[in-house]
Amino acid sequence: MSETPLLSVRGLRKHFPITGGVLAREVARVHAVDGVSFDIAEGETLGLVGESGCGKSTTGRCILRLIEPSGGEVLFRGQDVTRLDRKALRALRRDMQIIFQDPFASLNPRHTVGGIIGEALEIHNLGKNRAEREARIVELLETVGLRPDHMRRFPHEFSGGQRQRIGIARALAVEPRLIICDEPVSALDVSIQAQVINLLEDLQERFNLTYLFIAHDLSVVEHISDRVAVMYLGRVMEIAPSRELYDNPRHPYTEALLSAVPIPDPRIKRKRIMLQGDVPSPINPPTGCHFHPRCPIAEKHCSQEAPSLRETSPGHWVSCHVRG
Ligand code: SF4
C-alpha cells in the first residue's frame, strides 16, 4: 500500500443488528463491512468495486461517519475520524465530501441550485457576505461546466448529467481534500458517464483531489483509478495498481468479474467465468473465506480459515489461501 496515505482505513466493520419479537431483541446481524483495510495517498484515486450489497457504499458512508462504524479505524491525516466529537467531525467534513449515485434524490427539489451550493458555503462560514457567496457559486458552476444563470433554476429543470455536475459543484464548494464518489455515474447514460468521469479527472488535476471511487462495474473504474480494490461480502479480496489488476488478476473472484467486462478489440477473446450460485446473505456469511461456496479453486481449509490480505508482488495484495 502507499507510503504517505491521506486516508487509512483499518479493520473497518459495520454490523447492522436485526431485531425481532415483542422485546425487539437482536436476533441476527448483517455483516455489511467485515474488516476492511486500505490506504489512499494524497492525489490518488482508489476504485472500490464489487457487486451490489458487497458493502462498498457502506464503507464510504462509514468513512464519513454518515453511518457509525461498529469497529476499526479511519485515519484522515493521522486523525481517527471514528473518535471525533460532533464539533470536530463537522470541521473535518470540510475536508471530506461525498457525491451520490442519484443526484436527484440528493438535491433538495425546493431549493434553487444557488441555494443548494450556497447552503454548503454557509454551513462552513465561507464567504463574508451574500455577494461573495454568489460570486463563488458562479465560479463553481463554471468550473463544472454549467452556466451562471443556472443558479436560479431548480434541480428538476436539469438532465441527469447536469444534476450530477451540480452535486459535484456542491462537494467542491468547501474545497475538500477527499471526495467519496459513490457510484456517481451508474444512473447516467453511457455517453454522459464518460463526460462526468472526464470532468472528475480534470478537477482532480486542477485541485489535487483524492478520490475513493465506488462502482459495481470494473470497466467504469479502469481509466480513472490509480489502484483498484475488489470487495466481496464485506471484505477486500484484492488490491492492485489498476493496470496490474486488469492484466494480472490473482483472486478467482476478480478473474470472474473481469471475464464479464467486454474487450473492445474483437481479436482478443476472454473466456467468461460463470460463478455457481448467488452471493450468500451477509446475515450469515460463509465461514472461512467468504467466497468459498462459489470459488472454482476452493480447497478444504478455505471453509475453515479466513485468508488475510497478503502482498504477492509490489503493491499487489490478495486475500486467498491458494493465490495469496
Ligand atoms: Fe477460493 Fe480458497 Fe482462495 Fe477463497 S481462499 S478465493 S475459497 S481458493
Coordinates of C-alpha atoms and ligand atoms in Angstrom, one line a residue:
M1 CA 0.0 0.0 0.0
S2 CA 1.1 3.6 -0.5
E3 CA 3.6 5.2 1.9
T4 CA 2.0 8.5 2.8
P5 CA -1.7 7.9 2.9
L6 CA -4.2 10.8 3.2
L7 CA -6.7 8.2 4.4
S8 CA -6.0 4.9 6.1
V9 CA -8.9 2.5 6.8
R10 CA -8.0 -0.2 9.3
G11 CA -10.2 -3.2 10.1
L12 CA -13.4 -1.3 9.4
R13 CA -16.6 -3.1 10.4
K14 CA -20.2 -2.3 10.2
H15 CA -22.7 -4.8 11.5
F16 CA -26.4 -3.9 11.5
P17 CA -28.5 -5.6 14.2
I18 CA -31.7 -7.3 13.1
T19 CA -34.3 -7.2 15.9
G20 CA -37.4 -9.3 16.4
G21 CA -40.1 -10.3 18.9
V22 CA -42.1 -8.1 21.3
L23 CA -38.9 -7.1 23.1
A24 CA -37.2 -6.2 19.9
R25 CA -34.2 -8.3 20.8
E26 CA -31.3 -8.8 18.4
V27 CA -31.9 -12.0 16.5
A28 CA -29.2 -11.7 13.9
R29 CA -26.6 -9.3 12.4
V30 CA -25.9 -8.1 8.9
H31 CA -22.2 -8.2 8.4
A32 CA -22.2 -5.4 5.8
V33 CA -18.5 -4.4 6.3
D34 CA -16.3 -7.1 7.9
G35 CA -12.8 -5.9 8.5
V36 CA -11.9 -3.7 5.5
S37 CA -8.4 -2.1 5.3
F38 CA -6.8 0.1 2.6
D39 CA -4.9 3.3 2.2
I40 CA -5.3 6.2 -0.2
A41 CA -2.4 8.6 -0.9
E42 CA -2.9 12.3 -1.5
G43 CA -3.9 13.0 -5.1
E44 CA -4.7 9.3 -5.8
T45 CA -7.9 7.6 -6.9
L46 CA -8.7 4.2 -5.4
G47 CA -11.5 2.4 -7.2
L48 CA -13.7 0.3 -4.9
V49 CA -15.5 -2.3 -6.8
G50 CA -18.0 -5.2 -6.1
E51 CA -21.5 -6.4 -6.8
S52 CA -24.4 -4.7 -5.2
G53 CA -24.7 -5.5 -1.5
C54 CA -20.9 -6.2 -1.0
G55 CA -20.6 -3.3 1.4
K56 CA -18.7 -0.8 -0.7
S57 CA -21.2 2.1 -0.2
T58 CA -21.5 1.3 3.5
T59 CA -17.7 1.5 3.6
G60 CA -17.8 5.0 2.0
R61 CA -20.5 6.2 4.4
C62 CA -18.7 4.8 7.5
I63 CA -15.5 6.7 6.4
L64 CA -17.5 10.0 6.6
R65 CA -19.5 8.7 9.6
L66 CA -22.7 9.3 7.8
I67 CA -23.4 5.9 9.5
E68 CA -21.4 4.9 12.6
P69 CA -18.9 2.1 12.1
S70 CA -19.1 -0.9 14.5
G71 CA -15.3 -1.1 14.8
G72 CA -12.0 -0.3 13.2
E73 CA -10.2 2.9 12.5
V74 CA -10.5 5.6 9.8
L75 CA -7.4 7.8 9.9
F76 CA -7.6 11.0 7.9
R77 CA -4.2 12.7 8.0
G78 CA -3.4 10.6 11.1
Q79 CA -6.6 11.6 13.0
D80 CA -9.0 8.9 13.8
V81 CA -12.4 10.0 12.4
T82 CA -14.3 7.4 14.4
R83 CA -13.3 9.1 17.7
L84 CA -14.1 12.7 16.8
D85 CA -16.9 14.5 18.7
R86 CA -19.6 16.3 16.8
K87 CA -17.8 19.7 16.5
A88 CA -14.5 18.2 15.3
L89 CA -16.4 15.9 12.9
R90 CA -18.2 18.9 11.4
A91 CA -14.9 20.7 10.8
L92 CA -13.5 17.6 9.2
R93 CA -16.5 17.3 6.9
R94 CA -15.0 20.3 5.0
D95 CA -12.1 18.1 4.1
M96 CA -14.1 15.0 3.1
Q97 CA -17.1 15.2 0.8
I98 CA -19.4 12.8 -1.0
I99 CA -21.0 12.7 -4.4
F100 CA -24.0 10.4 -4.5
Q101 CA -25.3 7.9 -7.2
D102 CA -28.7 9.6 -7.6
P103 CA -28.1 13.3 -7.9
F104 CA -31.8 14.0 -8.0
A105 CA -32.5 12.3 -4.7
S106 CA -29.6 14.1 -3.0
L107 CA -30.6 17.6 -4.2
N108 CA -33.4 19.4 -2.4
P109 CA -36.1 19.9 -5.0
R110 CA -37.4 23.0 -3.3
H111 CA -34.1 24.9 -3.4
T112 CA -32.5 26.6 -6.4
V113 CA -29.1 25.4 -7.5
G114 CA -27.7 28.6 -6.0
G115 CA -29.4 27.8 -2.7
I116 CA -28.1 24.2 -2.7
I117 CA -24.5 25.3 -3.3
G118 CA -24.8 28.4 -1.1
E119 CA -26.0 26.2 1.8
A120 CA -22.7 24.3 1.8
L121 CA -20.8 27.6 1.9
E122 CA -23.0 29.0 4.8
I123 CA -22.6 25.8 6.9
H124 CA -18.8 26.2 6.8
N125 CA -18.8 30.0 7.0
L126 CA -17.3 30.5 3.6
G127 CA -17.7 33.9 2.0
K128 CA -18.1 37.1 4.0
N129 CA -21.4 38.2 2.6
R130 CA -24.1 37.3 0.1
A131 CA -22.3 38.9 -2.8
E132 CA -19.1 37.0 -2.1
R133 CA -21.0 33.7 -1.9
E134 CA -22.8 34.4 -5.1
A135 CA -19.6 35.1 -6.9
R136 CA -18.2 31.8 -5.6
I137 CA -21.4 29.9 -6.7
V138 CA -20.9 31.4 -10.3
E139 CA -17.3 30.3 -10.2
L140 CA -18.2 26.8 -9.1
L141 CA -20.9 26.4 -11.8
E142 CA -18.5 27.4 -14.5
T143 CA -15.9 25.0 -13.0
V144 CA -18.2 22.1 -13.5
G145 CA -19.4 23.2 -17.0
L146 CA -22.7 24.9 -16.1
R147 CA -23.8 28.5 -16.7
P148 CA -24.1 31.3 -14.1
D149 CA -27.8 31.7 -14.8
H150 CA -28.3 28.1 -13.8
M151 CA -28.1 29.2 -10.2
R152 CA -31.7 30.5 -10.3
R153 CA -33.1 27.2 -11.5
F154 CA -34.4 24.1 -9.7
P155 CA -33.0 20.6 -9.9
H156 CA -35.9 19.2 -11.9
E157 CA -35.0 21.6 -14.8
F158 CA -31.7 19.7 -15.4
S159 CA -30.8 16.5 -17.1
G160 CA -29.2 13.6 -15.1
G161 CA -25.7 14.6 -16.1
Q162 CA -26.2 18.2 -15.3
R163 CA -27.6 17.3 -11.9
Q164 CA -24.5 15.3 -11.2
R165 CA -22.5 18.4 -12.1
I166 CA -24.5 20.3 -9.5
G167 CA -23.7 17.6 -6.9
I168 CA -20.0 17.9 -7.8
A169 CA -20.1 21.7 -7.5
R170 CA -21.7 21.4 -4.1
A171 CA -19.0 19.0 -3.0
L172 CA -16.3 21.3 -4.4
A173 CA -17.7 24.4 -2.7
V174 CA -15.9 23.7 0.6
E175 CA -12.6 22.9 -1.0
P176 CA -12.3 19.3 0.2
R177 CA -9.2 17.1 0.0
L178 CA -11.0 13.8 -0.3
I179 CA -14.2 13.1 -2.3
I180 CA -16.0 9.8 -2.0
C181 CA -17.7 9.3 -5.3
D182 CA -20.4 6.8 -4.6
E183 CA -21.4 5.3 -7.9
P184 CA -21.5 8.8 -9.4
V185 CA -22.2 7.6 -13.0
S186 CA -24.2 4.4 -12.5
A187 CA -27.5 6.2 -13.1
L188 CA -26.3 8.0 -16.2
D189 CA -26.3 7.1 -20.0
V190 CA -23.0 5.7 -21.2
S191 CA -22.2 8.8 -23.3
I192 CA -22.8 11.0 -20.3
Q193 CA -20.8 8.7 -18.0
A194 CA -17.6 9.5 -19.9
Q195 CA -18.2 13.2 -19.7
V196 CA -18.7 13.1 -15.9
I197 CA -15.6 10.9 -15.5
N198 CA -13.6 13.3 -17.6
L199 CA -14.8 16.2 -15.5
L200 CA -13.8 14.4 -12.3
E201 CA -10.4 13.7 -13.7
D202 CA -9.9 17.4 -14.8
L203 CA -11.0 18.6 -11.3
Q204 CA -8.6 16.1 -9.6
E205 CA -5.7 17.5 -11.5
R206 CA -6.7 21.1 -11.0
F207 CA -7.4 20.9 -7.3
N208 CA -5.2 18.0 -6.3
L209 CA -8.2 16.0 -5.1
T210 CA -8.1 12.5 -3.7
Y211 CA -10.9 10.1 -4.7
L212 CA -12.5 6.9 -3.4
F213 CA -14.4 5.9 -6.5
I214 CA -17.1 3.4 -5.8
A215 CA -18.6 1.4 -8.6
H216 CA -20.1 -2.0 -9.3
D217 CA -18.6 -2.2 -12.7
L218 CA -14.8 -2.8 -13.3
S219 CA -14.9 -1.1 -16.7
V220 CA -16.1 2.2 -15.1
V221 CA -13.2 2.5 -12.7
E222 CA -10.5 1.3 -15.1
H223 CA -9.5 4.7 -16.5
I224 CA -10.0 6.9 -13.5
S225 CA -8.3 4.7 -10.8
D226 CA -4.7 4.5 -10.0
R227 CA -5.4 1.4 -7.9
V228 CA -8.4 -0.8 -7.6
A229 CA -9.8 -2.7 -4.5
V230 CA -12.3 -5.6 -5.1
M231 CA -14.8 -6.3 -2.4
Y232 CA -16.9 -9.4 -1.8
L233 CA -19.4 -9.8 1.0
G234 CA -17.9 -7.1 3.3
R235 CA -14.3 -8.0 2.7
V236 CA -11.5 -6.8 0.4
M237 CA -10.4 -9.7 -1.9
E238 CA -7.7 -8.0 -3.9
I239 CA -6.0 -4.6 -4.2
A240 CA -3.5 -3.7 -7.0
P241 CA -2.5 -0.9 -9.3
S242 CA -5.2 -0.5 -11.9
R243 CA -3.2 -1.9 -14.9
E244 CA -1.8 -4.8 -12.9
L245 CA -5.3 -5.8 -11.7
Y246 CA -6.7 -5.8 -15.2
D247 CA -3.7 -7.6 -16.8
N248 CA -2.8 -10.0 -14.0
P249 CA -5.8 -10.6 -11.7
R250 CA -4.9 -13.2 -9.0
H251 CA -8.1 -13.6 -6.9
P252 CA -10.6 -16.0 -8.5
Y253 CA -13.4 -13.5 -7.8
T254 CA -11.6 -10.7 -9.6
E255 CA -11.0 -13.1 -12.5
A256 CA -14.7 -13.8 -12.7
L257 CA -15.7 -10.1 -12.6
L258 CA -13.1 -9.3 -15.3
S259 CA -14.2 -12.1 -17.5
A260 CA -17.6 -10.3 -17.8
V261 CA -16.0 -7.0 -18.9
P262 CA -16.3 -6.6 -22.7
I263 CA -12.9 -6.1 -24.6
P264 CA -13.2 -3.5 -27.4
D265 CA -10.6 -5.4 -29.6
P266 CA -12.5 -8.3 -31.3
R267 CA -9.2 -10.2 -31.9
I268 CA -8.8 -10.7 -28.1
K269 CA -11.1 -13.4 -26.7
R270 CA -11.6 -13.8 -23.0
K271 CA -13.3 -16.9 -21.6
R272 CA -16.4 -15.9 -19.5
I273 CA -16.2 -17.4 -16.0
M274 CA -19.7 -18.2 -14.7
L275 CA -19.7 -18.4 -10.9
Q276 CA -22.0 -21.0 -9.3
G277 CA -24.9 -19.8 -7.1
D278 CA -25.8 -16.3 -5.8
V279 CA -23.9 -14.1 -3.4
P280 CA -24.7 -15.5 0.0
S281 CA -26.6 -13.4 2.6
P282 CA -24.4 -11.1 4.7
I283 CA -26.6 -12.1 7.6
N284 CA -24.9 -15.5 7.9
P285 CA -21.8 -15.1 5.7
P286 CA -19.9 -18.4 4.9
T287 CA -17.2 -19.4 7.4
G288 CA -13.6 -19.1 6.5
C289 CA -13.2 -17.4 3.1
H290 CA -16.5 -15.7 2.3
F291 CA -16.0 -16.7 -1.3
H292 CA -15.5 -20.4 -0.8
P293 CA -19.0 -21.7 -1.7
R294 CA -18.7 -20.2 -5.2
C295 CA -14.9 -20.5 -5.7
P296 CA -13.8 -22.7 -8.6
I297 CA -10.4 -23.5 -7.0
A298 CA -11.5 -23.8 -3.3
E299 CA -9.6 -26.2 -1.1
K300 CA -10.7 -27.9 2.1
H301 CA -9.3 -25.4 4.5
C302 CA -10.9 -22.5 2.7
S303 CA -14.1 -23.0 4.6
Q304 CA -12.4 -23.2 7.9
E305 CA -9.9 -20.3 7.9
A306 CA -10.3 -16.8 6.5
P307 CA -7.3 -15.7 4.4
S308 CA -5.7 -12.4 5.2
L309 CA -4.6 -9.8 2.6
R310 CA -1.0 -10.6 1.6
E311 CA 1.3 -8.7 -0.8
T312 CA 2.2 -11.1 -3.6
S313 CA 4.2 -8.6 -5.6
P314 CA 4.9 -4.9 -5.0
G315 CA 1.6 -3.2 -4.4
H316 CA -0.5 -6.2 -5.3
W317 CA -2.4 -7.6 -2.3
V318 CA -4.5 -10.8 -2.4
S319 CA -6.7 -12.4 0.1
C320 CA -6.6 -16.1 -0.9
H321 CA -5.0 -19.3 0.6
V322 CA -4.2 -20.6 -2.9
R323 CA -3.2 -17.5 -4.8
G324 CA -2.1 -15.2 -2.0
Ligands
SF4_1 FE1 -11.0 -19.6 -3.3 FE2 -9.9 -20.6 -1.1 FE3 -8.8 -18.5 -2.3 FE4 -11.1 -18.2 -1.0 S1 -9.2 -18.7 -0.1 S2 -10.7 -17.4 -3.0 S3 -12.1 -20.2 -1.4 S4 -9.0 -20.6 -3.1

